[in-house]
PDB file of C-alpha atoms in Angstrom:
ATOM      1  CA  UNK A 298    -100.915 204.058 -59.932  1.00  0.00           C
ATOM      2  CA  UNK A 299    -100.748 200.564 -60.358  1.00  0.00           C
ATOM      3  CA  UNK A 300     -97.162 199.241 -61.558  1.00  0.00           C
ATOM      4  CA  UNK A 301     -97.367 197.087 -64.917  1.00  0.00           C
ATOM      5  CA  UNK A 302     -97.108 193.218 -64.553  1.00  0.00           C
ATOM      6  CA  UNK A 303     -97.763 192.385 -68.008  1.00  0.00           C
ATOM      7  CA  UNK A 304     -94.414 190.423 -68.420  1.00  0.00           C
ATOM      8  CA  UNK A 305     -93.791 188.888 -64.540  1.00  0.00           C
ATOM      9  CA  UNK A 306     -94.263 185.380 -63.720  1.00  0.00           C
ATOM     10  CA  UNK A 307     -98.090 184.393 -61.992  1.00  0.00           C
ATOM     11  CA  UNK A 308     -97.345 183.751 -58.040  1.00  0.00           C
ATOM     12  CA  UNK A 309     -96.214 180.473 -57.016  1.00  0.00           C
ATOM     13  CA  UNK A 310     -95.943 179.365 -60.757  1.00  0.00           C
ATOM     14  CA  UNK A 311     -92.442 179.019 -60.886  1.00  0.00           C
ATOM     15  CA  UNK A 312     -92.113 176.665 -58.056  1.00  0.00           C
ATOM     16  CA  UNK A 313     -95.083 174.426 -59.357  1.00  0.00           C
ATOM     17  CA  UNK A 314     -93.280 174.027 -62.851  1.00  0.00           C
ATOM     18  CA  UNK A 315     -89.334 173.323 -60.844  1.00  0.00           C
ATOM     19  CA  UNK A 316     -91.734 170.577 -58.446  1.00  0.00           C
ATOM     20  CA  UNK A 317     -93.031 169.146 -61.612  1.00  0.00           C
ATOM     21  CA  UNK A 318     -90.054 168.761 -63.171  1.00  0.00           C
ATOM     22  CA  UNK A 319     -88.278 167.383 -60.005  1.00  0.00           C
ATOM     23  CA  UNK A 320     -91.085 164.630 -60.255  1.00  0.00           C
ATOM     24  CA  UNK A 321     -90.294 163.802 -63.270  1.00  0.00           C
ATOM     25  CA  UNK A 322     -93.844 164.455 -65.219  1.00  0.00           C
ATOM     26  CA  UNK A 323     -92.722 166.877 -67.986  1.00  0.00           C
ATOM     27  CA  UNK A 324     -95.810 168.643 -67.663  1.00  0.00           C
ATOM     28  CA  UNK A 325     -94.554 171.915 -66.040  1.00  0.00           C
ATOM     29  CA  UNK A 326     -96.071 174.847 -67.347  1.00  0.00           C
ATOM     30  CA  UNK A 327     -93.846 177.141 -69.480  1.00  0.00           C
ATOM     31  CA  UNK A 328     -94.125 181.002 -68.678  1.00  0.00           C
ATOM     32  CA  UNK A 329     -91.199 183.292 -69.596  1.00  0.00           C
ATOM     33  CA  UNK A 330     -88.068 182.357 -68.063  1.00  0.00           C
ATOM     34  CA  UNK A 331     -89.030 178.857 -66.393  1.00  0.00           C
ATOM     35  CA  UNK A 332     -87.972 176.515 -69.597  1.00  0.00           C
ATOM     36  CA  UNK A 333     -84.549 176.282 -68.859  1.00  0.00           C
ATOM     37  CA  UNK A 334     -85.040 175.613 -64.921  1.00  0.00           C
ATOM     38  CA  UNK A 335     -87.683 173.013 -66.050  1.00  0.00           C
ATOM     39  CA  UNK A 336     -85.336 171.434 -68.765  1.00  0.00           C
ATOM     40  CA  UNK A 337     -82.143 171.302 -66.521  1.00  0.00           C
ATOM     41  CA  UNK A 338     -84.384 169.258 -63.994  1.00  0.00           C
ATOM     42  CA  UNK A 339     -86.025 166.940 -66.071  1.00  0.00           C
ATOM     43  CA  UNK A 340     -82.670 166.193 -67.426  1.00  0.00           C
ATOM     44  CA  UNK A 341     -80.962 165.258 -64.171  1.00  0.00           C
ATOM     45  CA  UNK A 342     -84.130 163.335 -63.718  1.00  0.00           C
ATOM     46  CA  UNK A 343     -83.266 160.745 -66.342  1.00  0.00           C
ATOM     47  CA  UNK A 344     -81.705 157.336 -65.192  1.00  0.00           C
ATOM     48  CA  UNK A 345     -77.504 156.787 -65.975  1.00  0.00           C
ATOM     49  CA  UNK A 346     -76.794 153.857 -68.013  1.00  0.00           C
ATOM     50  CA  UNK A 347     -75.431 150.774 -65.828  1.00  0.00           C
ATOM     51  CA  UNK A 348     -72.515 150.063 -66.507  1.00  0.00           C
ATOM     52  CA  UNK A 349     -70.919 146.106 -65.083  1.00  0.00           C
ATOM     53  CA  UNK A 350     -67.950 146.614 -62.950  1.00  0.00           C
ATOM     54  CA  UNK A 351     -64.588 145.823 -64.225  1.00  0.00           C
ATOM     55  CA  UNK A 352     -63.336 142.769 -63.968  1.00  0.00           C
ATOM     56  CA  UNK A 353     -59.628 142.435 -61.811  1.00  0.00           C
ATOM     57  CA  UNK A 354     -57.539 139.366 -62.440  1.00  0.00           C
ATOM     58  CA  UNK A 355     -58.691 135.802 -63.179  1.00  0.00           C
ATOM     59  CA  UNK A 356     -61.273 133.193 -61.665  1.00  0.00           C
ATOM     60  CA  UNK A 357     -59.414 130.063 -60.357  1.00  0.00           C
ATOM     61  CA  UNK A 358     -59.550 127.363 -62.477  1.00  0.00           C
ATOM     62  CA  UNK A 359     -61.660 124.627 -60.161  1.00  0.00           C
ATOM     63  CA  UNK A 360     -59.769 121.718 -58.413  1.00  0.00           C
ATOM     64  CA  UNK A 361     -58.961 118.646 -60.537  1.00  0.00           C
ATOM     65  CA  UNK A 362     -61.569 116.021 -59.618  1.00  0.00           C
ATOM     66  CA  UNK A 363     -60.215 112.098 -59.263  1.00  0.00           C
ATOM     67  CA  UNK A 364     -62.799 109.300 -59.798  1.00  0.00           C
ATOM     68  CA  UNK A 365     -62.055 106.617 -57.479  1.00  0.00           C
ATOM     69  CA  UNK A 366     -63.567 103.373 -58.457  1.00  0.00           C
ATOM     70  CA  UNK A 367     -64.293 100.870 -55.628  1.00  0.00           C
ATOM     71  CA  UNK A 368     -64.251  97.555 -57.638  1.00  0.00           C
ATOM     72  CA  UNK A 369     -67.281  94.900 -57.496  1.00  0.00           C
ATOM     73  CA  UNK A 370     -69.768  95.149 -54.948  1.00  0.00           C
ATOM     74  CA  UNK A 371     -72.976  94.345 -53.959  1.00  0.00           C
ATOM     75  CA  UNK A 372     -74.012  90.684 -55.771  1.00  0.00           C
ATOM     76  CA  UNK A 373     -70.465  90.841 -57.023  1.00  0.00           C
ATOM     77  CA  UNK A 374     -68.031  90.234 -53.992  1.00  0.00           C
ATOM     78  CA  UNK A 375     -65.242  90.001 -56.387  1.00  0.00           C
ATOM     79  CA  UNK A 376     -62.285  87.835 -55.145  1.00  0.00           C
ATOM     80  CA  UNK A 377     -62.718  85.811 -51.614  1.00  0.00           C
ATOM     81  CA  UNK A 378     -59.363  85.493 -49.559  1.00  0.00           C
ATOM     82  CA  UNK A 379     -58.008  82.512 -48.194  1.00  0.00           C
ATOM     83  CA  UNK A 380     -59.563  83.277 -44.769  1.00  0.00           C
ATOM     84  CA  UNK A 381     -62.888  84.461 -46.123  1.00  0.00           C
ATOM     85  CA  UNK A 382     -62.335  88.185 -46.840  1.00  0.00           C
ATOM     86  CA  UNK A 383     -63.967  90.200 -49.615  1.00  0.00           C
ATOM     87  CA  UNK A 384     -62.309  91.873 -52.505  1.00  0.00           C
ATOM     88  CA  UNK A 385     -65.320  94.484 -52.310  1.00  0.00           C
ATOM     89  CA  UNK A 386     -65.042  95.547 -48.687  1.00  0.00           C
ATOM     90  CA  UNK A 387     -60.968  95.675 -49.318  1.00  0.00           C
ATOM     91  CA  UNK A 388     -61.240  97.902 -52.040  1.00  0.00           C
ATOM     92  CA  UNK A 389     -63.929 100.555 -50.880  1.00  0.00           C
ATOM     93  CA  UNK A 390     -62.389 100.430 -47.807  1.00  0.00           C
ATOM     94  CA  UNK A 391     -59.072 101.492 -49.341  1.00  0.00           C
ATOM     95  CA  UNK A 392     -60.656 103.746 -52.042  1.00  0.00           C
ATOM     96  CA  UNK A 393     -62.538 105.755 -48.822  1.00  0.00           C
ATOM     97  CA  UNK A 394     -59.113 105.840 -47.190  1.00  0.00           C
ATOM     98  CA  UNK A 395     -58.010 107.476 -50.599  1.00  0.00           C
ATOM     99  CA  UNK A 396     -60.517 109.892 -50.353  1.00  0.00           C
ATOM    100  CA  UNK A 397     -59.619 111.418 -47.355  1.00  0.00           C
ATOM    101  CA  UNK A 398     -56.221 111.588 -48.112  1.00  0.00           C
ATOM    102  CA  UNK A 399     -57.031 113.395 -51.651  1.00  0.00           C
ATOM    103  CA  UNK A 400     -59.500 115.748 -49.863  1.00  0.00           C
ATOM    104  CA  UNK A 401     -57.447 116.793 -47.006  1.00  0.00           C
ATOM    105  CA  UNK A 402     -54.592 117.850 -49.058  1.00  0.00           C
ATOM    106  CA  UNK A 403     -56.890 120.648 -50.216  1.00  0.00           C
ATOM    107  CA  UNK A 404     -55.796 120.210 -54.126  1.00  0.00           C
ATOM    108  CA  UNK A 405     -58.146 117.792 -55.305  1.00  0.00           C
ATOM    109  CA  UNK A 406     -61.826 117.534 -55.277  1.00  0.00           C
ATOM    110  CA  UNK A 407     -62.684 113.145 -55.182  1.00  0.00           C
ATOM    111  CA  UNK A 408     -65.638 111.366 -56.661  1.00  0.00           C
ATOM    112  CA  UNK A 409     -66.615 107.911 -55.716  1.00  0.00           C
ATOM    113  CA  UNK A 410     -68.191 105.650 -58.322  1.00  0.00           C
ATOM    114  CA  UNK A 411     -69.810 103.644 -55.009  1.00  0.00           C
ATOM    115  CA  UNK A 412     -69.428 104.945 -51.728  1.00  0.00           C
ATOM    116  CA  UNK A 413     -71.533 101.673 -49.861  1.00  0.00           C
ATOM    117  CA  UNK A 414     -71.660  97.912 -50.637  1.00  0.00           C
ATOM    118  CA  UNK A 415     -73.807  97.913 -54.213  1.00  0.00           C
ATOM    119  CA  UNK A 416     -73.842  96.620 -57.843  1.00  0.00           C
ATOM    120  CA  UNK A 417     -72.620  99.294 -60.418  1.00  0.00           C
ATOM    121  CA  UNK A 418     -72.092  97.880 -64.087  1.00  0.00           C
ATOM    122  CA  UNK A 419     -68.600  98.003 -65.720  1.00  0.00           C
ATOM    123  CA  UNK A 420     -70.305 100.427 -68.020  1.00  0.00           C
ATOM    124  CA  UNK A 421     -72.434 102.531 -65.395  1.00  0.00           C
ATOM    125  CA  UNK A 422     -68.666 102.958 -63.859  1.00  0.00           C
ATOM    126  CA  UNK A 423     -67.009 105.045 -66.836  1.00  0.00           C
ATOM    127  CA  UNK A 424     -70.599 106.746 -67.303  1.00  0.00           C
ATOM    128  CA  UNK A 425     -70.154 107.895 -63.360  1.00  0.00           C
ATOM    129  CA  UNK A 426     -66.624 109.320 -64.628  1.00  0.00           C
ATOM    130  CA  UNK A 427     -67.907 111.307 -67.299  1.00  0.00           C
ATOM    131  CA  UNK A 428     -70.894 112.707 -65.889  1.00  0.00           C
ATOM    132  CA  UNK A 429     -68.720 114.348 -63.096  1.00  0.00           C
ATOM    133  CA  UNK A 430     -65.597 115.225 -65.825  1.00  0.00           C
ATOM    134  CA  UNK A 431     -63.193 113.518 -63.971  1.00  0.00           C
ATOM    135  CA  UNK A 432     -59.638 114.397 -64.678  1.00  0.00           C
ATOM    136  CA  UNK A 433     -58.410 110.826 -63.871  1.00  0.00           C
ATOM    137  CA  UNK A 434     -60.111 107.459 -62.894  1.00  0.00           C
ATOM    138  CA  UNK A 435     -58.461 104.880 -60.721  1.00  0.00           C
ATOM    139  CA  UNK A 436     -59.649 101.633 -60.070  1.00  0.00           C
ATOM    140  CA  UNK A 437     -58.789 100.038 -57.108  1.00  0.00           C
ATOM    141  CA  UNK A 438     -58.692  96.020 -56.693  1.00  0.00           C
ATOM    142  CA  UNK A 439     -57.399  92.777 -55.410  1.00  0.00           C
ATOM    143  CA  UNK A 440     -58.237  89.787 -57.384  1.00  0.00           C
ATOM    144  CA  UNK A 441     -57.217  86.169 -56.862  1.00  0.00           C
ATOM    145  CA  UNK A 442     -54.699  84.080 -59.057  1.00  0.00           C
ATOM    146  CA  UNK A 443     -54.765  80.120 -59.252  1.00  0.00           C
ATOM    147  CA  UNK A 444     -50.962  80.569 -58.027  1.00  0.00           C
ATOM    148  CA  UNK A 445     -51.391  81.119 -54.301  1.00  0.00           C
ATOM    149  CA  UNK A 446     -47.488  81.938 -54.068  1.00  0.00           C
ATOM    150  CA  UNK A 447     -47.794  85.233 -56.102  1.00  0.00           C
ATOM    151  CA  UNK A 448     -48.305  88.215 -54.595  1.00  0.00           C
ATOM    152  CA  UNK A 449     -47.920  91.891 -54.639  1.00  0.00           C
ATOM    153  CA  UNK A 450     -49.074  95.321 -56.367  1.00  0.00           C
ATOM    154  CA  UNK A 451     -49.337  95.879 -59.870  1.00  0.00           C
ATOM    155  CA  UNK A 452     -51.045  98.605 -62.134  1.00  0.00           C
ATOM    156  CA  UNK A 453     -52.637  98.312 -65.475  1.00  0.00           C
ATOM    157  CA  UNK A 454     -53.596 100.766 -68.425  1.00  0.00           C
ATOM    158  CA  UNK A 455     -55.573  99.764 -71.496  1.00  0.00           C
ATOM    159  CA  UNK A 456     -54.449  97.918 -74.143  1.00  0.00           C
ATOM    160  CA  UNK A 457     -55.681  95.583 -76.682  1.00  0.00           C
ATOM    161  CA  UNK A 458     -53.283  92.715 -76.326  1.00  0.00           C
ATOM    162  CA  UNK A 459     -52.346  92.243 -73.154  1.00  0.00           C
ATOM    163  CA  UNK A 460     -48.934  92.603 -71.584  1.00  0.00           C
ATOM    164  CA  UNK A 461     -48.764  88.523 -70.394  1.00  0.00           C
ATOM    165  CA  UNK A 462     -50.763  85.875 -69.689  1.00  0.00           C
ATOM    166  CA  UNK A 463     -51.356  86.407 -66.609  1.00  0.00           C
ATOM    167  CA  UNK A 464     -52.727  90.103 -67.301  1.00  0.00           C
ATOM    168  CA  UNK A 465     -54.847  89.053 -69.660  1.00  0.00           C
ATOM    169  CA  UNK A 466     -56.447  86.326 -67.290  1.00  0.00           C
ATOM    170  CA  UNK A 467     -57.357  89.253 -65.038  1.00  0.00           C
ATOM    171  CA  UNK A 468     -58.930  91.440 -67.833  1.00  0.00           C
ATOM    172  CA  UNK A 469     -61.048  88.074 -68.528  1.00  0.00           C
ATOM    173  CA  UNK A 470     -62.055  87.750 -65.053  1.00  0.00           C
ATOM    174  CA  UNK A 471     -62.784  91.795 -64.328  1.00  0.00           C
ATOM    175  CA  UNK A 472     -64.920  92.009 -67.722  1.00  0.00           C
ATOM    176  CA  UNK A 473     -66.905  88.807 -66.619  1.00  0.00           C
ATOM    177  CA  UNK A 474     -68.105  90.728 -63.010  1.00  0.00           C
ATOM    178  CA  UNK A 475     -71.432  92.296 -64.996  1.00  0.00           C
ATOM    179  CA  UNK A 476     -72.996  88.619 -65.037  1.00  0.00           C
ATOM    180  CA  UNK A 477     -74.036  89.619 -61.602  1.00  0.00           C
ATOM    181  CA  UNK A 478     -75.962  92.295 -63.436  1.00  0.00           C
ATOM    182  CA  UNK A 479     -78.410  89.732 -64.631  1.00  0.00           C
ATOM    183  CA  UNK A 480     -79.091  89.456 -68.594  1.00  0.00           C
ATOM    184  CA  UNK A 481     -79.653  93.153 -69.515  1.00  0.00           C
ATOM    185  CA  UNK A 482     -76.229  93.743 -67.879  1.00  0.00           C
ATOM    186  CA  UNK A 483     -73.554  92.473 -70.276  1.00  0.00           C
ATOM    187  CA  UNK A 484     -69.414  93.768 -70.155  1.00  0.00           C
ATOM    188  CA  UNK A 485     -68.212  93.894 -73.781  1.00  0.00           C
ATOM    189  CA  UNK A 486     -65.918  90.880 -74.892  1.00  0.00           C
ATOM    190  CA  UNK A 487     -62.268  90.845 -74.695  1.00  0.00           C
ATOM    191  CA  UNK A 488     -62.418  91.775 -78.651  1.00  0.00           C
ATOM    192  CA  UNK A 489     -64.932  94.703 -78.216  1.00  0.00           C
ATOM    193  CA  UNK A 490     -62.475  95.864 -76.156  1.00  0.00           C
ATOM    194  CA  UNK A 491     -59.464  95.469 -78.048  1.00  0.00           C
ATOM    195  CA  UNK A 492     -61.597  97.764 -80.307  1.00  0.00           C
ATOM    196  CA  UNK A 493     -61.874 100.509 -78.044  1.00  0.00           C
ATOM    197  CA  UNK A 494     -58.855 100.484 -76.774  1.00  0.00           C
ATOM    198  CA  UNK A 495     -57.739 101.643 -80.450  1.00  0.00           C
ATOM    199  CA  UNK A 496     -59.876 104.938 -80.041  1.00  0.00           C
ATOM    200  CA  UNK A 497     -58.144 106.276 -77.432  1.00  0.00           C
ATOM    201  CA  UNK A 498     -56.716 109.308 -77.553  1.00  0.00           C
ATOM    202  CA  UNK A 499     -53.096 109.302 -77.680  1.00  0.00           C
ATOM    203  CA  UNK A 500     -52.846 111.686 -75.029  1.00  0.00           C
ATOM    204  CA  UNK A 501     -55.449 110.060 -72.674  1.00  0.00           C
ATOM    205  CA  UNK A 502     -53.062 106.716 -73.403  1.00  0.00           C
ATOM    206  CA  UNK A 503     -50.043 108.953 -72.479  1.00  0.00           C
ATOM    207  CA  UNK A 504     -51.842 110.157 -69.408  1.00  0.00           C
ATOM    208  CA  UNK A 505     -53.204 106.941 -68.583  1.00  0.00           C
ATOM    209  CA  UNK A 506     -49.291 105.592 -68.355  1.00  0.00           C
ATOM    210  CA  UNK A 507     -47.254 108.089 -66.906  1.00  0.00           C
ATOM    211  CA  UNK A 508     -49.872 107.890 -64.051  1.00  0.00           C
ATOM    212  CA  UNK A 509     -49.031 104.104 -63.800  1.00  0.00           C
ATOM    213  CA  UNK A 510     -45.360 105.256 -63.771  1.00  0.00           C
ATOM    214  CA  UNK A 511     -45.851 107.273 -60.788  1.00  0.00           C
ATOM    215  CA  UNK A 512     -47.866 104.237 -59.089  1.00  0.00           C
ATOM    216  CA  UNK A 513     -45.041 102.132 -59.320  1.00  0.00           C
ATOM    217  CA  UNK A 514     -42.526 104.759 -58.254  1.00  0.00           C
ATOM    218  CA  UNK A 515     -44.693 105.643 -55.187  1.00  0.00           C
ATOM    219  CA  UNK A 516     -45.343 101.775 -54.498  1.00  0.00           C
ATOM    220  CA  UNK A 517     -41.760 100.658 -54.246  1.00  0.00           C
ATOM    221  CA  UNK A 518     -40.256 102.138 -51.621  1.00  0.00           C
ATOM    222  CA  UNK A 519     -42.843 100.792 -48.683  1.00  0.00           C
ATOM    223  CA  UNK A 520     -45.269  98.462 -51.328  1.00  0.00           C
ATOM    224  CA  UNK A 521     -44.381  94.857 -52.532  1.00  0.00           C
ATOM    225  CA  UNK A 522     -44.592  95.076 -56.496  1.00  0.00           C
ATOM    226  CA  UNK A 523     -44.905  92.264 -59.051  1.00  0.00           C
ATOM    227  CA  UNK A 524     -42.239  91.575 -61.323  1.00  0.00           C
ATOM    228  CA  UNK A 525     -42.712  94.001 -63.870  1.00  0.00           C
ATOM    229  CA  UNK A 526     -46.011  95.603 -62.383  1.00  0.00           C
ATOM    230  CA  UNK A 527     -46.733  98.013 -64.799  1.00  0.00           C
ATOM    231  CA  UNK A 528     -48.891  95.813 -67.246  1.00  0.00           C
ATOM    232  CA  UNK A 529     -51.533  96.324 -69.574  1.00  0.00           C
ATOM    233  CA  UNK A 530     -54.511  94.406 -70.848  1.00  0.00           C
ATOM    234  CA  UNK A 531     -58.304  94.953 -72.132  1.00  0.00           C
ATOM    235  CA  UNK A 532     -60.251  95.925 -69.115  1.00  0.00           C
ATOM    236  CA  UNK A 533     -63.580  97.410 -69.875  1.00  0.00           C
ATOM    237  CA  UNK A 534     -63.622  99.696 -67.158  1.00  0.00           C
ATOM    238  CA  UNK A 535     -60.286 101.583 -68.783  1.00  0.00           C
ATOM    239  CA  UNK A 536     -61.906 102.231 -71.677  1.00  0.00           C
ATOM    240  CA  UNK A 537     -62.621 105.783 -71.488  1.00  0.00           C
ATOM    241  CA  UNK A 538     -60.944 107.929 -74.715  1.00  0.00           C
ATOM    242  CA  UNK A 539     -60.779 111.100 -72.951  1.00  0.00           C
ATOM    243  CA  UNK A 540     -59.670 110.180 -69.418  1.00  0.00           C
ATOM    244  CA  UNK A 541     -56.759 108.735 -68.328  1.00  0.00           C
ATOM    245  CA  UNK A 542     -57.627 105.974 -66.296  1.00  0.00           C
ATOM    246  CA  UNK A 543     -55.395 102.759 -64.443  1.00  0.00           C
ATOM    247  CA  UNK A 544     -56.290  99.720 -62.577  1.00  0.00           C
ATOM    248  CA  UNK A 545     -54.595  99.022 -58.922  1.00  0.00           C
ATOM    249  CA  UNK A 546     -54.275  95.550 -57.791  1.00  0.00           C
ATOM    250  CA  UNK A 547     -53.297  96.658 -54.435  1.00  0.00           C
ATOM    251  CA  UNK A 548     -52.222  92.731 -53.829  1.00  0.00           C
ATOM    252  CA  UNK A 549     -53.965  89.139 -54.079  1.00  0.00           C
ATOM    253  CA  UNK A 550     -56.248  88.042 -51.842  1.00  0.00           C
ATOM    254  CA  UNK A 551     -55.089  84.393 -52.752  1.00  0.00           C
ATOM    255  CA  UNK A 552     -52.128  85.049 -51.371  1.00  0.00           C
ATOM    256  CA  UNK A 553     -52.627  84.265 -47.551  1.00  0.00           C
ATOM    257  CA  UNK A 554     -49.911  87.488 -46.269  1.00  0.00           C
ATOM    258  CA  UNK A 555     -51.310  90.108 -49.333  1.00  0.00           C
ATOM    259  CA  UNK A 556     -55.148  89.369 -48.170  1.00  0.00           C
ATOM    260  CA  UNK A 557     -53.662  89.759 -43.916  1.00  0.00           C
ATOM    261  CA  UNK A 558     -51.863  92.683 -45.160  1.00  0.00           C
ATOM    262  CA  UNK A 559     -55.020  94.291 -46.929  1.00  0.00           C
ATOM    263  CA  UNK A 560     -57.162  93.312 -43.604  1.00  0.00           C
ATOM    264  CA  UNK A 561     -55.197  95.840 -41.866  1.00  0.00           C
ATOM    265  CA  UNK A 562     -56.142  99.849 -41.449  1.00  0.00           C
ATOM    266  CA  UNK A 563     -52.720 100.380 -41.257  1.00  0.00           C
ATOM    267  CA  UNK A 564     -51.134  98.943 -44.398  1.00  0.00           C
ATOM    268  CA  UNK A 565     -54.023 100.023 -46.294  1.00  0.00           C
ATOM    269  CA  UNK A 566     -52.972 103.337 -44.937  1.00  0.00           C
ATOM    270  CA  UNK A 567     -49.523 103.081 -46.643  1.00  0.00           C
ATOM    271  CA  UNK A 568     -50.723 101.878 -49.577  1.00  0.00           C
ATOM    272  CA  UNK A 569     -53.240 105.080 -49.888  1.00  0.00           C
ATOM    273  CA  UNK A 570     -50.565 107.026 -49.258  1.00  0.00           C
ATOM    274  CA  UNK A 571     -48.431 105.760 -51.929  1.00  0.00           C
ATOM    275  CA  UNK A 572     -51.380 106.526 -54.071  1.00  0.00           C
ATOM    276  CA  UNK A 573     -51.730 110.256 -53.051  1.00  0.00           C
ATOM    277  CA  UNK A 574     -48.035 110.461 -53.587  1.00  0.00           C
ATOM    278  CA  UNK A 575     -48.552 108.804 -57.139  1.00  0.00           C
ATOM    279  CA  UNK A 576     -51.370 111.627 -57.857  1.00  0.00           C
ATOM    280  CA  UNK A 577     -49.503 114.381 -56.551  1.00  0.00           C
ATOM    281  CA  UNK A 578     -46.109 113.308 -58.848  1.00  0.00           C
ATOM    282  CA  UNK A 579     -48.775 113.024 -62.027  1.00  0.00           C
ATOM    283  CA  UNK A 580     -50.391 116.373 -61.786  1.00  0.00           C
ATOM    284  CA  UNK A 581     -47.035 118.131 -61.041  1.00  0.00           C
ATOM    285  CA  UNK A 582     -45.553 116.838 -64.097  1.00  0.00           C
ATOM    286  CA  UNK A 583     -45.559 118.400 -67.072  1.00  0.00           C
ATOM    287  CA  UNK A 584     -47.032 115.108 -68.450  1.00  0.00           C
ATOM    288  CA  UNK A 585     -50.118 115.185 -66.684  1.00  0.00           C
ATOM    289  CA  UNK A 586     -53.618 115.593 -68.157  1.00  0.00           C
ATOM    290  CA  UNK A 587     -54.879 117.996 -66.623  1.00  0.00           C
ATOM    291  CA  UNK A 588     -58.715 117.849 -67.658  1.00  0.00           C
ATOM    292  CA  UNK A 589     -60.463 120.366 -65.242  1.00  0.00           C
ATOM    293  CA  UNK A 590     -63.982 120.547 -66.945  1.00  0.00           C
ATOM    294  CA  UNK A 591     -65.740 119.519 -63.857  1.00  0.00           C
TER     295      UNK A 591
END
């Protein structure tokens, strides 16, 4: 007598509708008993949210970056020495020496505003430092007086009156370099930038002269210093309101043993060295501005 299978499952049924389900179609059949295998599987079938791993401590904040401005260049050769020498190859040759101090400390990244013998505007120069959010500009020189007999380093911030005389004779000759520029190349006047000077920020101007504070204390030790060589006067190319940002006359190249001194790897060396000191003492004070946007 044949045995009832009114209520059993058809052959092989069951393990088409669990395949099905494994494969994710939903379209398993449902005979008695095989929803809940099919629902369980479909289920487990179903992608987990992603969820974005947790974050442990903090990203370090990037290296300060230093603008080092070469001054002159190209068409403008700056000062000429007594024997013949160049400001501009004095001061990118110093600035590059600067460079490779900064870099191989391993705490600074370094920016050049010309790293080769060319033209830049006064302008184009704080334009460089801002594109690259430069935490500090320094621009290096080492101009010529009428008074032969002077010599020795000096460092300037920005100021609308200048400290003396002879400080503002140098801002007059710096701002006067973009004639090489031609006539669409023009370096504001003295009294434009008396005028900007007043829209600095009071803590880029603070910034701007504890850095020239730590020049001077680095310099005089090994460096000959002017009387009084922390100055100030209009130069165009301090004018930035958000960086701090000082001038380095590393010496006169009218005086005949400043421009012999410069001429040498050595003493230009020493004098980068005094600088790297000078940036090390202003970003380890509690008085440095520490703008690391870059």
């Amino acid at each position: 007598m044949d045995a009832d299978h009114s209520g059993a499952r058809p052959v092989g049924q069951g393990r088409r509708a669990i395949l099905l389900a494994t494969l994710g179609t939903g379209l398993a059949a449902r005979p008695v008993g095989a929803g809940a295998v099919t629902h369980r599987a479909t289920a487990h079938a179903r992608p987990h949210p992603l969820h974005a791993p947790a974050i442990v401590g903090r990203a370090a904040a990037p290296l300060p970056l230093i603008m080092l401005d070469p001054g002159h260049g190209g068409k403008d050769p700056g000062a000429i020495g007594v024997s013949g020498t160049y400001e501009k190859h004095i001061a990118e040759a110093a600035a590059t020496e600067l460079q490779r101090q900064l870099l191989a400390s391993g705490a600074y990244r370094v920016a050049m505003t010309r790293a080769d013998d060319r033209f830049i505007p006064l302008e184009g120069r704080v334009e460089i430092a801002h594109a690259h959010s430069a935490a500090l500009f320094i621009s290096m020189h080492a101009d010529a007086l009428t008074d032969r007999s002077v010599r020795g380093a000096s460092v300037y911030t920005l100021s609308g009156q200048a400290s003396d005389a002879q400080s503002a004779a140098l801002a007059q000759t710096e701002n006067s370099a973009d004639r090489f520029g031609g006539p669409r190349v023009h370096a504001n006047s003295p009294e434009v930038a008396a005028i900007l000077a007043s829209l600095v920020t009071e803590e880029t101007r603070r910034g701007a002269a504890h850095m020239a504070a730590s020049v001077v204390d680095s310099f005089r030790p090994r460096i000959g210093l002017l009387t009084h060589p922390a100055r100030h006067a209009a130069f165009v190319v301090l004018k930035s309101a958000d960086i701090p940002s000082v001038l380095v006359e590393m010496g006169f190249m009218s005086n005949r043993m400043d421009e012999a001194a410069l001429r040498q790897a050595g003493h230009r060396m020493m004098v980068a060295g005094a600088m790297k000191q000078a940036v090390d003492r202003y970003f380890a004070s509690t008085g440095g501005v520490t703008r690391l946007t870059g």
